[in-house]
PDB file of C-alpha atoms and ligand atoms in Angstrom:
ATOM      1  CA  UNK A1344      -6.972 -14.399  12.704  1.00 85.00           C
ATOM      2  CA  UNK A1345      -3.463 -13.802  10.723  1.00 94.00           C
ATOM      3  CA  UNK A1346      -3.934 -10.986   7.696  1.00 97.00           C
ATOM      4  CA  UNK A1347      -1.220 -11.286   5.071  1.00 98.00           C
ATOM      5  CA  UNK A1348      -0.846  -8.617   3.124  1.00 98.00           C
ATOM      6  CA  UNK A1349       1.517  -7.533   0.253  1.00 98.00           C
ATOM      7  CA  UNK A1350       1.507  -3.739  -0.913  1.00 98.00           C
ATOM      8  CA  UNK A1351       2.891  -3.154  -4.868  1.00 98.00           C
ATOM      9  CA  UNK A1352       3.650  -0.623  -6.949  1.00 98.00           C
ATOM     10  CA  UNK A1353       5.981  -0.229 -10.014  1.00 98.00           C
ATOM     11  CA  UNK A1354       9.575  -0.111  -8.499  1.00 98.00           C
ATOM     12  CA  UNK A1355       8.843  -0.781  -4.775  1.00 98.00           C
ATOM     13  CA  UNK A1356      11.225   2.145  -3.518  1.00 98.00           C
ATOM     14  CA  UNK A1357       8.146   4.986  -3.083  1.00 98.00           C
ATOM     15  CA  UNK A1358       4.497   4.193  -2.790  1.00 98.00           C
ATOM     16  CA  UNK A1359       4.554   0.739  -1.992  1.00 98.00           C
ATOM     17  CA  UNK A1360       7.082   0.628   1.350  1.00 98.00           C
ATOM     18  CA  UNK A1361       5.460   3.811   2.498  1.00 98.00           C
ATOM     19  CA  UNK A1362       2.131   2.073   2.175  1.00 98.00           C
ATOM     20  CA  UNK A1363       3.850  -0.990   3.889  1.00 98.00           C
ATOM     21  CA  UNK A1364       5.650   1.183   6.985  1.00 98.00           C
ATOM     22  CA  UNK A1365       2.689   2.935   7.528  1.00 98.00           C
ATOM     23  CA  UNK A1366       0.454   0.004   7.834  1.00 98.00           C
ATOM     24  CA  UNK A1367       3.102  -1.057  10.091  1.00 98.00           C
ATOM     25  CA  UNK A1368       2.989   1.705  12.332  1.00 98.00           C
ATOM     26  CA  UNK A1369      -1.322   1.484  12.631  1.00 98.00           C
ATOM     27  CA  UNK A1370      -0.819  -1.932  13.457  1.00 98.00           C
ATOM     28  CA  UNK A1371       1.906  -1.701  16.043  1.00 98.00           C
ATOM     29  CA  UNK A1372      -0.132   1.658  17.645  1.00 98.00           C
ATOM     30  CA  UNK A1373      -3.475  -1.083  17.936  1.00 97.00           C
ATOM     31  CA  UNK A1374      -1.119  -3.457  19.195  1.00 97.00           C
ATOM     32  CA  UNK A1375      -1.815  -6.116  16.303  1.00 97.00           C
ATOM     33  CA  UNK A1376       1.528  -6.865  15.021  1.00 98.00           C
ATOM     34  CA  UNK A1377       1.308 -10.565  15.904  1.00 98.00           C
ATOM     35  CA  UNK A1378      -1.942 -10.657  13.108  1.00 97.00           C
ATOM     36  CA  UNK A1379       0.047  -9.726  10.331  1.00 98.00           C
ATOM     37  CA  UNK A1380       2.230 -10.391   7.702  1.00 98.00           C
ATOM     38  CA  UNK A1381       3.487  -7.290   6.126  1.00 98.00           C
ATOM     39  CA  UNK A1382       5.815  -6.846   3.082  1.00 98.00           C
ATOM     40  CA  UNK A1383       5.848  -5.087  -0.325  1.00 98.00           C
ATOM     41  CA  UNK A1384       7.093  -5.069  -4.061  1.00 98.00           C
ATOM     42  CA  UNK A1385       7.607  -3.970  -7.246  1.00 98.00           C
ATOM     43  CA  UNK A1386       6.169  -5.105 -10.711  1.00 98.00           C
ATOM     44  CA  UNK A1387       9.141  -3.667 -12.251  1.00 98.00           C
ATOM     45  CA  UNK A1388      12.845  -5.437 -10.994  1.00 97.00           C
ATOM     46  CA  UNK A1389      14.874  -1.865 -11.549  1.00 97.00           C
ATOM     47  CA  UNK A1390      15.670  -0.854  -8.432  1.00 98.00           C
ATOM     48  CA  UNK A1391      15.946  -4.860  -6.614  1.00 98.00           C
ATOM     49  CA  UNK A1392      18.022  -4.549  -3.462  1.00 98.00           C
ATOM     50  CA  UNK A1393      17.417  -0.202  -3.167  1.00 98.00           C
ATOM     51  CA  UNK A1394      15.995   1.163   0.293  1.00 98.00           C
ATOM     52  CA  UNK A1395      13.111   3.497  -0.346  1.00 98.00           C
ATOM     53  CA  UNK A1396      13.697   6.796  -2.557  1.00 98.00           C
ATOM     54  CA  UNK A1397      15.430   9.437  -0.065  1.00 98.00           C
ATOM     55  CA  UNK A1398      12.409  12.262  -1.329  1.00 98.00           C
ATOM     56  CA  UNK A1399      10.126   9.349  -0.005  1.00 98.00           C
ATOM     57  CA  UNK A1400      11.739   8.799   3.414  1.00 98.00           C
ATOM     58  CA  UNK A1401      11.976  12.770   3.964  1.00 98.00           C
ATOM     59  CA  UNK A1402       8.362  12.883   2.878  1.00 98.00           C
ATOM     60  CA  UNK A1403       7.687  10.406   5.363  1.00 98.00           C
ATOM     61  CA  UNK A1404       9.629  11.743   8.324  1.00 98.00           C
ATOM     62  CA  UNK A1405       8.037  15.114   7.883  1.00 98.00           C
ATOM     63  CA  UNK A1406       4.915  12.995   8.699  1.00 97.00           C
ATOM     64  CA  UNK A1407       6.387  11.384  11.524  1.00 98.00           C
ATOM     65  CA  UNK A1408       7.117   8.203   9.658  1.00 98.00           C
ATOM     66  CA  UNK A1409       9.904   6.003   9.025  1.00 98.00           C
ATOM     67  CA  UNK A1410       9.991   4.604   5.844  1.00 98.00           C
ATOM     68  CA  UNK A1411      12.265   1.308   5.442  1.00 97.00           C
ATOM     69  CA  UNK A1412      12.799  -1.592   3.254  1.00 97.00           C
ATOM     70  CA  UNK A1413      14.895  -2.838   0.786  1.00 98.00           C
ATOM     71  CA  UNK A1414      13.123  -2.988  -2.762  1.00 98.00           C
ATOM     72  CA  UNK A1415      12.221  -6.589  -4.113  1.00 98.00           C
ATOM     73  CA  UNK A1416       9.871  -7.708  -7.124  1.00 98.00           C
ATOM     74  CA  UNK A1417       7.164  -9.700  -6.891  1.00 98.00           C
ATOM     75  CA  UNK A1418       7.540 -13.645  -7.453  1.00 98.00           C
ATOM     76  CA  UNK A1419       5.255 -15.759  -8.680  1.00 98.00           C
ATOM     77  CA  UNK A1420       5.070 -17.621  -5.296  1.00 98.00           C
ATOM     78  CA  UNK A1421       3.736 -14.265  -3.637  1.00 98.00           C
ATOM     79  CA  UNK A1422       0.342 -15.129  -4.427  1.00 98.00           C
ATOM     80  CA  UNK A1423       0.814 -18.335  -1.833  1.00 98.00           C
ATOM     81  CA  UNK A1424       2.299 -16.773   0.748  1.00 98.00           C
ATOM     82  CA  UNK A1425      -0.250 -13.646   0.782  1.00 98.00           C
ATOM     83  CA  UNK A1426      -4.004 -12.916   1.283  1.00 98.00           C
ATOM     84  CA  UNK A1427      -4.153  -9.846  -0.295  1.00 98.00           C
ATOM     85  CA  UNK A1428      -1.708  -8.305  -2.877  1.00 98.00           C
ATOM     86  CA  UNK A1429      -2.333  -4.453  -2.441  1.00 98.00           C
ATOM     87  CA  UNK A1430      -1.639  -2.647  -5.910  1.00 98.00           C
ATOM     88  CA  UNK A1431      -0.796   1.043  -5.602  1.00 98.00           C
ATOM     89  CA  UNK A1432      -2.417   1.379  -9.109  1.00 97.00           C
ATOM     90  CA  UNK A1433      -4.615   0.217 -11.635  1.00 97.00           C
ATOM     91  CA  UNK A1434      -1.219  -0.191 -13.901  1.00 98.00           C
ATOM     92  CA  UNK A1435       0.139  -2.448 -10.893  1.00 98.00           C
ATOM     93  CA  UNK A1436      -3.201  -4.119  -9.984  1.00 98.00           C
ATOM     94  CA  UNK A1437      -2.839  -5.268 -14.060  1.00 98.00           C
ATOM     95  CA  UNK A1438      -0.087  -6.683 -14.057  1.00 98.00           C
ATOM     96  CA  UNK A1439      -0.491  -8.752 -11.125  1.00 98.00           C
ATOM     97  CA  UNK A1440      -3.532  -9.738 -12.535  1.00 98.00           C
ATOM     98  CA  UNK A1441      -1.755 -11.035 -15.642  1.00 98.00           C
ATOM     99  CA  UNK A1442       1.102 -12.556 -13.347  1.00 98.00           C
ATOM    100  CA  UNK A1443      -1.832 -14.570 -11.675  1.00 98.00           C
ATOM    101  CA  UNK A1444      -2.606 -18.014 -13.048  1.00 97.00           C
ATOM    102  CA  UNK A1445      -6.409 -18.814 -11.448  1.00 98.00           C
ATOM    103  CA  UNK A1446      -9.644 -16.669 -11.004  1.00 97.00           C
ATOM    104  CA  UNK A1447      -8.557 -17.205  -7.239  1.00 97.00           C
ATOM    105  CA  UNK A1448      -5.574 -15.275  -7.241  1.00 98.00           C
ATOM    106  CA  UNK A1449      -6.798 -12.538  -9.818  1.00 97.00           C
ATOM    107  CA  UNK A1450      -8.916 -12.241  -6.734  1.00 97.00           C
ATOM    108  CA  UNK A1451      -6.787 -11.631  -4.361  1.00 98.00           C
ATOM    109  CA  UNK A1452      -5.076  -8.353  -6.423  1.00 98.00           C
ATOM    110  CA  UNK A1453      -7.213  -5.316  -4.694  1.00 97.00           C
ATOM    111  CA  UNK A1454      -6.605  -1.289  -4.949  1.00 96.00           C
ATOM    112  CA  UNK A1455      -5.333   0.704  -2.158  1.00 97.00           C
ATOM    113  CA  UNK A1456      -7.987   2.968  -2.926  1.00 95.00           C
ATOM    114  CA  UNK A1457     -10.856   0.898  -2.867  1.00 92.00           C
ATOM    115  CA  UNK A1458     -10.617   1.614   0.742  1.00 91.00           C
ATOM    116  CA  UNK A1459     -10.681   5.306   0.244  1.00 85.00           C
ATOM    117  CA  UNK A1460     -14.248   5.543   0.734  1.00 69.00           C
ATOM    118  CA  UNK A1461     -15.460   2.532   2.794  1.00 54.00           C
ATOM    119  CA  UNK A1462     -14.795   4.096   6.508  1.00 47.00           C
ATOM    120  CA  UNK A1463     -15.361   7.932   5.186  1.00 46.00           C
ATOM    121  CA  UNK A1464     -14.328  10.228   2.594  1.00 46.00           C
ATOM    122  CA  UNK A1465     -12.072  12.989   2.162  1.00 44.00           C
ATOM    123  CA  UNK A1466     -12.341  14.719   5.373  1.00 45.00           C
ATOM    124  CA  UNK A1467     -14.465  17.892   5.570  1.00 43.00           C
ATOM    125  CA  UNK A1468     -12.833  21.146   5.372  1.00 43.00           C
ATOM    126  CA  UNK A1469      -9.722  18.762   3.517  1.00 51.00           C
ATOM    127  CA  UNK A1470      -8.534  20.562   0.337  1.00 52.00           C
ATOM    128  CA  UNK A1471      -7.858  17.275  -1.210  1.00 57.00           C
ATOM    129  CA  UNK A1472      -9.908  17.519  -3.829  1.00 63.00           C
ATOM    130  CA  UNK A1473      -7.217  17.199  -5.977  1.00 65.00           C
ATOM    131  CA  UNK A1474      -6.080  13.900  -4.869  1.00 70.00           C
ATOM    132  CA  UNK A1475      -9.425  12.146  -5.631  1.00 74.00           C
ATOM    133  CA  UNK A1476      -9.007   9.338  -7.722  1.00 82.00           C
ATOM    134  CA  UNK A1477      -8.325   5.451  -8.198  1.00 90.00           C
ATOM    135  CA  UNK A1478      -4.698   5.887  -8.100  1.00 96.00           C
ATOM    136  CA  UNK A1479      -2.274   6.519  -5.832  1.00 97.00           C
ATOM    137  CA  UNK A1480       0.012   8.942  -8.364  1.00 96.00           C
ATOM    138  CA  UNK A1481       3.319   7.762  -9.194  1.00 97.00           C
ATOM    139  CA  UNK A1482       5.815  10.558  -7.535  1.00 98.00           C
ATOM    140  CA  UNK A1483       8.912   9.230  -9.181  1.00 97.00           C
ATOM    141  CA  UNK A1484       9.257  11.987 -11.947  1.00 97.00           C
ATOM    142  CA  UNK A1485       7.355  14.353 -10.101  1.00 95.00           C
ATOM    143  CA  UNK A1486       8.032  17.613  -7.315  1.00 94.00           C
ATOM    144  CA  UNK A1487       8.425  17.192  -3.377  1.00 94.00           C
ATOM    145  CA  UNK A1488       4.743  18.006  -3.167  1.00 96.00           C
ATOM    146  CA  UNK A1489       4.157  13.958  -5.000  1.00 97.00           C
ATOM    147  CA  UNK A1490       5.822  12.643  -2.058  1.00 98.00           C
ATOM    148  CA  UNK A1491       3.694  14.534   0.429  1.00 97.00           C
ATOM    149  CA  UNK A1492       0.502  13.379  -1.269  1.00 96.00           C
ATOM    150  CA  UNK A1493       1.490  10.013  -1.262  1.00 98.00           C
ATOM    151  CA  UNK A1494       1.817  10.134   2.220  1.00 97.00           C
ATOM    152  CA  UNK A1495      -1.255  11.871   3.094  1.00 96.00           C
ATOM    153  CA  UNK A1496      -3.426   9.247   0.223  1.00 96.00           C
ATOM    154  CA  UNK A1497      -1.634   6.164   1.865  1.00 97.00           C
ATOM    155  CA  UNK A1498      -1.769   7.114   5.558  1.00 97.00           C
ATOM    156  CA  UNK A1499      -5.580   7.750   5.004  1.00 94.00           C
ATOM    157  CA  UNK A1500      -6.479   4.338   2.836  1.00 96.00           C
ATOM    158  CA  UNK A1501      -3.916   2.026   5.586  1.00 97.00           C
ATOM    159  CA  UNK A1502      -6.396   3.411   8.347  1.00 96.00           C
ATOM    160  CA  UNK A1503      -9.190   2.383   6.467  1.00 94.00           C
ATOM    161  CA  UNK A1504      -8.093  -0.832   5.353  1.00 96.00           C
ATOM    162  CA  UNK A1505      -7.104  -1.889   8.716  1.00 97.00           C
ATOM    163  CA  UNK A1506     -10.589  -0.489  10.086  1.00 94.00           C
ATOM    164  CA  UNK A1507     -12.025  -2.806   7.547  1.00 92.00           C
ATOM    165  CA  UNK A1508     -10.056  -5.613   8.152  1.00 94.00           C
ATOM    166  CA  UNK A1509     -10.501  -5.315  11.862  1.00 92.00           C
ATOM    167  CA  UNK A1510     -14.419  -4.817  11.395  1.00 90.00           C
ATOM    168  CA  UNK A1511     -15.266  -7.722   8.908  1.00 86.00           C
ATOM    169  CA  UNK A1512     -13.479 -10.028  11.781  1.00 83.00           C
ATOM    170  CA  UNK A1513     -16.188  -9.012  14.121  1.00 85.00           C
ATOM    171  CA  UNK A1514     -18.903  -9.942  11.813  1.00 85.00           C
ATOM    172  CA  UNK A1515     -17.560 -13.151  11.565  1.00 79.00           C
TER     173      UNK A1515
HETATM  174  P1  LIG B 298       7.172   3.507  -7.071  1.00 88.77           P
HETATM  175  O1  LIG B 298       7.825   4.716  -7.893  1.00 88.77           O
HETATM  176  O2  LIG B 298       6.537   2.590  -8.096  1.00 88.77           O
HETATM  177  O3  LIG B 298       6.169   4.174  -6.207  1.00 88.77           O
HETATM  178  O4  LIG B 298       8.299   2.864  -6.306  1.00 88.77           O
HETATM  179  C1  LIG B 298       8.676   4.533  -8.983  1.00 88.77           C
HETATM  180  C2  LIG B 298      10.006   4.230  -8.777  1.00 88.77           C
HETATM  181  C3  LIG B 298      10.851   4.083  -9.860  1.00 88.77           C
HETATM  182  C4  LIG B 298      10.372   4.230 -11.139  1.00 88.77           C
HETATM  183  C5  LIG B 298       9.034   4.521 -11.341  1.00 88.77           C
HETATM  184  C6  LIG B 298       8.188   4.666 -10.260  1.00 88.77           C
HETATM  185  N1  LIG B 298      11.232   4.115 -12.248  1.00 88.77           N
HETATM  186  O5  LIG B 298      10.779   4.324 -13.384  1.00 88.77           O
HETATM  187  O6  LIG B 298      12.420   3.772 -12.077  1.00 88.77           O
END
């Protein structure tokens, strides 16, 4: 089974190609890279041709990830070419949904975080408390410690999502 999936946010330089690197790295450590189509985008076309926000890729590395990519924005035709388009936020998730032109595609526009809770919560003993939410917060404008929550929100919601993905195939 092939899983195309498309992760968005607003300028596709910080959430968005962490969320796409770091599904990249799950899914080359459960050696399931030849299942899936991975790429990601921006709703907004500022920062077209950019590689990922340098407070993002240090955020990342402190992690142990590398965070790559060069920032595109999302094209009509991405709907076609993608199962799932992955919106960082409920802004982003909107205006995919108004770039979509059936009830089909508005489908296929889901939330990160609606995988937050469907493999297990915040982790006990986690203070995270302050990360709850439907959102994964825009760091842009924000401190260093943005970046590290994004990474720490993403890298927990990618594990689910590929858990999910990975268990709804053996139902089928
Ligand atoms: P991203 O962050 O959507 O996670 O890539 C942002 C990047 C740039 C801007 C806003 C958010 N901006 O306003 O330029």
């Amino acid at each position: 089974m092939q899983h195309r999936l498309l992760f968005v946010c607003l300028g596709n330089i910080c959430r968005s190609p962490t969320a796409e690197s770091i599904f990249r790295a799950l899914v080359e450590e459960a050696k399931l890279s030849a299942h899936f189509t991975l790429d990601s985008a921006g709703t907004g076309g500022w920062h077209v041709g950019e590689p990922p926000d340098r407070r993002m890729r240090a955020a990342g590395q402190r992690r142990g990830y590398s965070i790559a990519g060069r920032a595109r924005q999302v094209r009509r035709d991405d709907f076609a070419h993608f199962d799932w388009l992955v919106a960082m936020d409920r802004e982003n998730a909107a205006a995919l949904r108004a770039l979509a032109a059936t009830e089909t595609e508005r489908a296929q526009v889901v939330l990160l975080r609606d995988f937050e809770r469907q493999v297990g919560h915040l982790m006990n003993g986690d203070d995270l408390e302050h990360l709850d939410g439907l959102d994964v917060p825009d760091p842009y404008y924000g401190g260093p410690s943005g970046f590290d929550d994004v990474v720490t929100i993403v890298e927990r919601c990618c594990r689910n999502l590929l858990q999910h993905l990975q268990e709804s195939e053996r139902n089928r």
